[in-house]
Amino acid sequence: MTKIKGYIGTYTNHESKGIYSFTLHTTKGEIGDIHLVAEVENPTYLCISADQDALYSVAKKGSLGGVASYAINHADGALEFVNMQVTEGPSPCHISVDEHEKNVVIANYHRGSIEAHPVHNRAVQSVTSVILHEGSGPNTERQEKPHVHFAGFTPDQKYVVAIDLGTDTLETYKLADFTLTKVQSLSLAPGCGPRHIAFHPNGKYAYIITELSNEVIVLTYNPDNGSFHEIQYDIAVPLDYRFKSQAGAIHVSADGRFVYASIRGHNSIAVFKVNEETGKLSFVEHTPTQGLWPRDFSLDPNEEFLIVANQESNNLTVFERDKETGRLTLLQSNVAVPSPVCVKFLNKQ
């Protein structure tokens, strides 16, 4: 596979007009063929169905916020609009779809909620379940109320997990008959401001990136009851770094050997090696992203490359990844994209 297609979610408050497609040319390690494929407001986070035939996006429409659905044309990467479901209020910040493409869940940072939408033939249906979080945290500027930043399915598809930056909690829900029911809640270190979670491929461990304390939290996951247990907190920025820093996204390599995290402000990707027996982390390196405010990033399907979305400098950066050491080598940094937030690859070409 010498060409791999993907999509970029963006903020449209400047020059961006919506969702863009791109091609990663693996022989050169370069990105090109960037095209606008869907005009939609603030499609900041995207997810792709397991069969790779549908793309779901958070969306904004004036004073309304919600979800948009698209069918993927594999011949040219074009997106065909299916439908949109929006309600009054700010747009969500995160979206996930289950492996059977029956449910979409969204996290609402400003509303402090998690919502579930059924899906039928790629069309997103009206919201069937809304959970409003309660509480606050010690950071009076950022934790004055709940701020749900992530909503997604556990690898076994048994539960939905929500990460709340405002309340320093990880909440676990059952989603049955299109209704969310809380089954577990884990309180994290006060003021840490958890943001995203990523699971180890063995299903035993999970890793949370914290925005306010810039740490990676290592947890064990119990699939029997949906509970989590903390086993490690590891700082993700240099100990002597004193400037503004807000960790962004976190991902785990498919072989489970490495964890990567984006650090906004420090403008780097932090690389950690995983202890295969305990799941705990040891620091490997920081790699500058050659751009400002690396919001999110993605490993390509072959995991030979890592692509970073630098939101405030309007560029993507391409790194080659050493599968044995986890280290990153810069290949390209001049890929112009307006206000990029996340990158998602197609596995089927």
mmCIF file of N, CA and C in Angstrom, residues 131-194:
data_model
loop_
_atom_site.group_PDB
_atom_site.id
_atom_site.type_symbol
_atom_site.label_atom_id
_atom_site.label_comp_id
_atom_site.label_asym_id
_atom_site.label_seq_id
_atom_site.Cartn_x
_atom_site.Cartn_y
_atom_site.Cartn_z
ATOM 1 N N ILE A 131 -26.830 12.144 29.658
ATOM 2 C CA ILE A 131 -26.396 12.133 31.058
ATOM 3 C C ILE A 131 -25.689 13.452 31.337
ATOM 4 N N LEU A 132 -26.223 14.234 32.269
ATOM 5 C CA LEU A 132 -25.598 15.477 32.699
ATOM 6 C C LEU A 132 -24.713 15.196 33.905
ATOM 7 N N HIS A 133 -23.439 15.463 33.775
ATOM 8 C CA HIS A 133 -22.531 15.252 34.892
ATOM 9 C C HIS A 133 -22.717 16.355 35.938
ATOM 10 N N GLU A 134 -22.285 16.072 37.149
ATOM 11 C CA GLU A 134 -22.372 17.032 38.246
ATOM 12 C C GLU A 134 -21.017 17.135 38.936
ATOM 13 N N GLY A 135 -20.796 18.289 39.572
ATOM 14 C CA GLY A 135 -19.583 18.453 40.356
ATOM 15 C C GLY A 135 -18.646 19.495 39.776
ATOM 16 N N SER A 136 -17.467 19.618 40.385
ATOM 17 C CA SER A 136 -16.460 20.587 39.977
ATOM 18 C C SER A 136 -15.112 20.104 40.495
ATOM 19 N N GLY A 137 -14.061 20.896 40.200
ATOM 20 C CA GLY A 137 -12.723 20.549 40.660
ATOM 21 C C GLY A 137 -12.058 21.745 41.298
ATOM 22 N N PRO A 138 -10.829 21.583 41.799
ATOM 23 C CA PRO A 138 -10.167 22.662 42.534
ATOM 24 C C PRO A 138 -9.663 23.804 41.668
ATOM 25 N N ASN A 139 -9.508 23.575 40.348
ATOM 26 C CA ASN A 139 -9.055 24.633 39.456
ATOM 27 C C ASN A 139 -10.254 25.520 39.121
ATOM 28 N N THR A 140 -10.327 26.698 39.745
ATOM 29 C CA THR A 140 -11.523 27.538 39.628
ATOM 30 C C THR A 140 -11.721 28.092 38.224
ATOM 31 N N GLU A 141 -10.655 28.182 37.417
ATOM 32 C CA GLU A 141 -10.786 28.702 36.060
ATOM 33 C C GLU A 141 -11.273 27.638 35.080
ATOM 34 N N ARG A 142 -10.849 26.410 35.247
ATOM 35 C CA ARG A 142 -11.150 25.359 34.275
ATOM 36 C C ARG A 142 -12.089 24.286 34.797
ATOM 37 N N GLN A 143 -12.296 24.243 36.101
ATOM 38 C CA GLN A 143 -13.084 23.160 36.684
ATOM 39 C C GLN A 143 -14.255 23.689 37.504
ATOM 40 N N GLU A 144 -14.855 24.785 37.029
ATOM 41 C CA GLU A 144 -15.986 25.383 37.737
ATOM 42 C C GLU A 144 -17.253 24.545 37.605
ATOM 43 N N LYS A 145 -17.256 23.618 36.649
ATOM 44 C CA LYS A 145 -18.391 22.736 36.415
ATOM 45 C C LYS A 145 -17.903 21.542 35.594
ATOM 46 N N PRO A 146 -18.763 20.559 35.325
ATOM 47 C CA PRO A 146 -18.337 19.427 34.503
ATOM 48 C C PRO A 146 -17.959 19.854 33.092
ATOM 49 N N HIS A 147 -16.921 19.211 32.550
ATOM 50 C CA HIS A 147 -16.488 19.432 31.174
ATOM 51 C C HIS A 147 -16.109 18.071 30.586
ATOM 52 N N VAL A 148 -17.067 17.374 30.025
ATOM 53 C CA VAL A 148 -16.790 16.048 29.465
ATOM 54 C C VAL A 148 -15.985 16.215 28.181
ATOM 55 N N HIS A 149 -14.815 15.561 28.103
ATOM 56 C CA HIS A 149 -13.921 15.772 26.965
ATOM 57 C C HIS A 149 -13.778 14.535 26.079
ATOM 58 N N PHE A 150 -14.255 13.390 26.539
ATOM 59 C CA PHE A 150 -14.107 12.152 25.765
ATOM 60 C C PHE A 150 -15.281 11.247 26.068
ATOM 61 N N ALA A 151 -15.802 10.597 25.036
ATOM 62 C CA ALA A 151 -16.804 9.544 25.217
ATOM 63 C C ALA A 151 -16.519 8.468 24.175
ATOM 64 N N GLY A 152 -16.323 7.241 24.641
ATOM 65 C CA GLY A 152 -16.001 6.158 23.712
ATOM 66 C C GLY A 152 -16.291 4.802 24.301
ATOM 67 N N PHE A 153 -16.154 3.788 23.479
ATOM 68 C CA PHE A 153 -16.477 2.418 23.860
ATOM 69 C C PHE A 153 -15.223 1.676 24.315
ATOM 70 N N THR A 154 -15.378 0.829 25.317
ATOM 71 C CA THR A 154 -14.276 -0.034 25.722
ATOM 72 C C THR A 154 -13.992 -1.030 24.595
ATOM 73 N N PRO A 155 -12.771 -1.575 24.520
ATOM 74 C CA PRO A 155 -12.427 -2.471 23.414
ATOM 75 C C PRO A 155 -13.357 -3.675 23.281
ATOM 76 N N ASP A 156 -13.897 -4.167 24.412
ATOM 77 C CA ASP A 156 -14.820 -5.299 24.357
ATOM 78 C C ASP A 156 -16.244 -4.870 24.026
ATOM 79 N N GLN A 157 -16.449 -3.550 23.844
ATOM 80 C CA GLN A 157 -17.755 -2.982 23.472
ATOM 81 C C GLN A 157 -18.816 -3.162 24.559
ATOM 82 N N LYS A 158 -18.404 -3.523 25.775
ATOM 83 C CA LYS A 158 -19.367 -3.750 26.848
ATOM 84 C C LYS A 158 -19.819 -2.452 27.515
ATOM 85 N N TYR A 159 -18.953 -1.425 27.472
ATOM 86 C CA TYR A 159 -19.250 -0.202 28.209
ATOM 87 C C TYR A 159 -18.905 1.031 27.379
ATOM 88 N N VAL A 160 -19.443 2.157 27.828
ATOM 89 C CA VAL A 160 -19.050 3.474 27.337
ATOM 90 C C VAL A 160 -18.314 4.179 28.468
ATOM 91 N N VAL A 161 -17.165 4.778 28.161
ATOM 92 C CA VAL A 161 -16.427 5.523 29.168
ATOM 93 C C VAL A 161 -16.443 7.009 28.817
ATOM 94 N N ALA A 162 -16.563 7.840 29.840
ATOM 95 C CA ALA A 162 -16.545 9.286 29.668
ATOM 96 C C ALA A 162 -15.470 9.870 30.567
ATOM 97 N N ILE A 163 -14.661 10.773 30.011
ATOM 98 C CA ILE A 163 -13.599 11.435 30.759
ATOM 99 C C ILE A 163 -14.024 12.874 30.996
ATOM 100 N N ASP A 164 -14.089 13.292 32.271
ATOM 101 C CA ASP A 164 -14.578 14.619 32.620
ATOM 102 C C ASP A 164 -13.447 15.467 33.185
ATOM 103 N N LEU A 165 -12.999 16.447 32.385
ATOM 104 C CA LEU A 165 -11.922 17.346 32.790
ATOM 105 C C LEU A 165 -12.339 18.212 33.974
ATOM 106 N N GLY A 166 -13.613 18.588 34.034
ATOM 107 C CA GLY A 166 -14.078 19.502 35.063
ATOM 108 C C GLY A 166 -14.210 18.891 36.439
ATOM 109 N N THR A 167 -14.469 17.587 36.499
ATOM 110 C CA THR A 167 -14.710 16.934 37.789
ATOM 111 C C THR A 167 -13.630 15.925 38.168
ATOM 112 N N ASP A 168 -12.598 15.772 37.305
ATOM 113 C CA ASP A 168 -11.506 14.819 37.576
ATOM 114 C C ASP A 168 -12.035 13.396 37.754
ATOM 115 N N THR A 169 -12.923 12.977 36.845
ATOM 116 C CA THR A 169 -13.502 11.643 36.977
ATOM 117 C C THR A 169 -13.493 10.873 35.665
ATOM 118 N N LEU A 170 -13.494 9.562 35.804
ATOM 119 C CA LEU A 170 -13.712 8.620 34.712
ATOM 120 C C LEU A 170 -15.021 7.902 35.029
ATOM 121 N N GLU A 171 -16.013 8.064 34.171
ATOM 122 C CA GLU A 171 -17.322 7.458 34.393
ATOM 123 C C GLU A 171 -17.540 6.304 33.413
ATOM 124 N N THR A 172 -18.102 5.208 33.908
ATOM 125 C CA THR A 172 -18.392 4.052 33.075
ATOM 126 C C THR A 172 -19.904 3.849 32.987
ATOM 127 N N TYR A 173 -20.395 3.636 31.761
ATOM 128 C CA TYR A 173 -21.828 3.469 31.531
ATOM 129 C C TYR A 173 -22.105 2.189 30.756
ATOM 130 N N LYS A 174 -23.266 1.640 30.978
ATOM 131 C CA LYS A 174 -23.841 0.622 30.107
ATOM 132 C C LYS A 174 -24.719 1.349 29.089
ATOM 133 N N LEU A 175 -24.708 0.875 27.844
ATOM 134 C CA LEU A 175 -25.593 1.412 26.830
ATOM 135 C C LEU A 175 -26.446 0.268 26.311
ATOM 136 N N ALA A 176 -27.681 0.182 26.794
ATOM 137 C CA ALA A 176 -28.603 -0.883 26.415
ATOM 138 C C ALA A 176 -29.940 -0.261 26.037
ATOM 139 N N ASP A 177 -30.530 -0.784 24.979
ATOM 140 C CA ASP A 177 -31.796 -0.233 24.486
ATOM 141 C C ASP A 177 -31.684 1.274 24.285
ATOM 142 N N PHE A 178 -30.522 1.685 23.801
ATOM 143 C CA PHE A 178 -30.244 3.088 23.455
ATOM 144 C C PHE A 178 -30.302 4.026 24.664
ATOM 145 N N THR A 179 -30.086 3.457 25.864
ATOM 146 C CA THR A 179 -30.119 4.241 27.097
ATOM 147 C C THR A 179 -28.829 4.052 27.879
ATOM 148 N N LEU A 180 -28.235 5.147 28.320
ATOM 149 C CA LEU A 180 -27.022 5.113 29.128
ATOM 150 C C LEU A 180 -27.366 4.975 30.602
ATOM 151 N N THR A 181 -26.672 4.055 31.296
ATOM 152 C CA THR A 181 -26.851 3.863 32.742
ATOM 153 C C THR A 181 -25.472 3.782 33.391
ATOM 154 N N LYS A 182 -25.230 4.621 34.398
ATOM 155 C CA LYS A 182 -23.922 4.608 35.050
ATOM 156 C C LYS A 182 -23.729 3.331 35.856
ATOM 157 N N VAL A 183 -22.535 2.727 35.727
ATOM 158 C CA VAL A 183 -22.226 1.520 36.488
ATOM 159 C C VAL A 183 -20.998 1.684 37.386
ATOM 160 N N GLN A 184 -20.092 2.616 37.017
ATOM 161 C CA GLN A 184 -18.889 2.836 37.829
ATOM 162 C C GLN A 184 -18.465 4.292 37.722
ATOM 163 N N SER A 185 -17.723 4.760 38.750
ATOM 164 C CA SER A 185 -17.132 6.094 38.720
ATOM 165 C C SER A 185 -15.790 6.046 39.437
ATOM 166 N N LEU A 186 -14.770 6.619 38.827
ATOM 167 C CA LEU A 186 -13.443 6.647 39.429
ATOM 168 C C LEU A 186 -12.994 8.105 39.565
ATOM 169 N N SER A 187 -12.663 8.507 40.797
ATOM 170 C CA SER A 187 -12.133 9.845 41.047
ATOM 171 C C SER A 187 -10.624 9.822 40.875
ATOM 172 N N LEU A 188 -10.121 10.738 40.052
ATOM 173 C CA LEU A 188 -8.699 10.844 39.784
ATOM 174 C C LEU A 188 -8.098 11.949 40.653
ATOM 175 N N ALA A 189 -6.795 12.179 40.530
ATOM 176 C CA ALA A 189 -6.118 13.167 41.372
ATOM 177 C C ALA A 189 -6.770 14.539 41.204
ATOM 178 N N PRO A 190 -7.135 15.207 42.294
ATOM 179 C CA PRO A 190 -7.801 16.509 42.208
ATOM 180 C C PRO A 190 -6.980 17.525 41.405
ATOM 181 N N GLY A 191 -7.644 18.158 40.448
ATOM 182 C CA GLY A 191 -6.994 19.184 39.653
ATOM 183 C C GLY A 191 -6.210 18.682 38.463
ATOM 184 N N CYS A 192 -6.193 17.374 38.224
ATOM 185 C CA CYS A 192 -5.393 16.847 37.112
ATOM 186 C C CYS A 192 -6.022 17.173 35.751
ATOM 187 N N GLY A 193 -7.349 17.294 35.692
ATOM 188 C CA GLY A 193 -8.008 17.657 34.443
ATOM 189 C C GLY A 193 -7.875 16.606 33.355
ATOM 190 N N PRO A 194 -8.414 15.401 33.557
ATOM 191 C CA PRO A 194 -8.289 14.339 32.552
ATOM 192 C C PRO A 194 -8.971 14.725 31.247
#
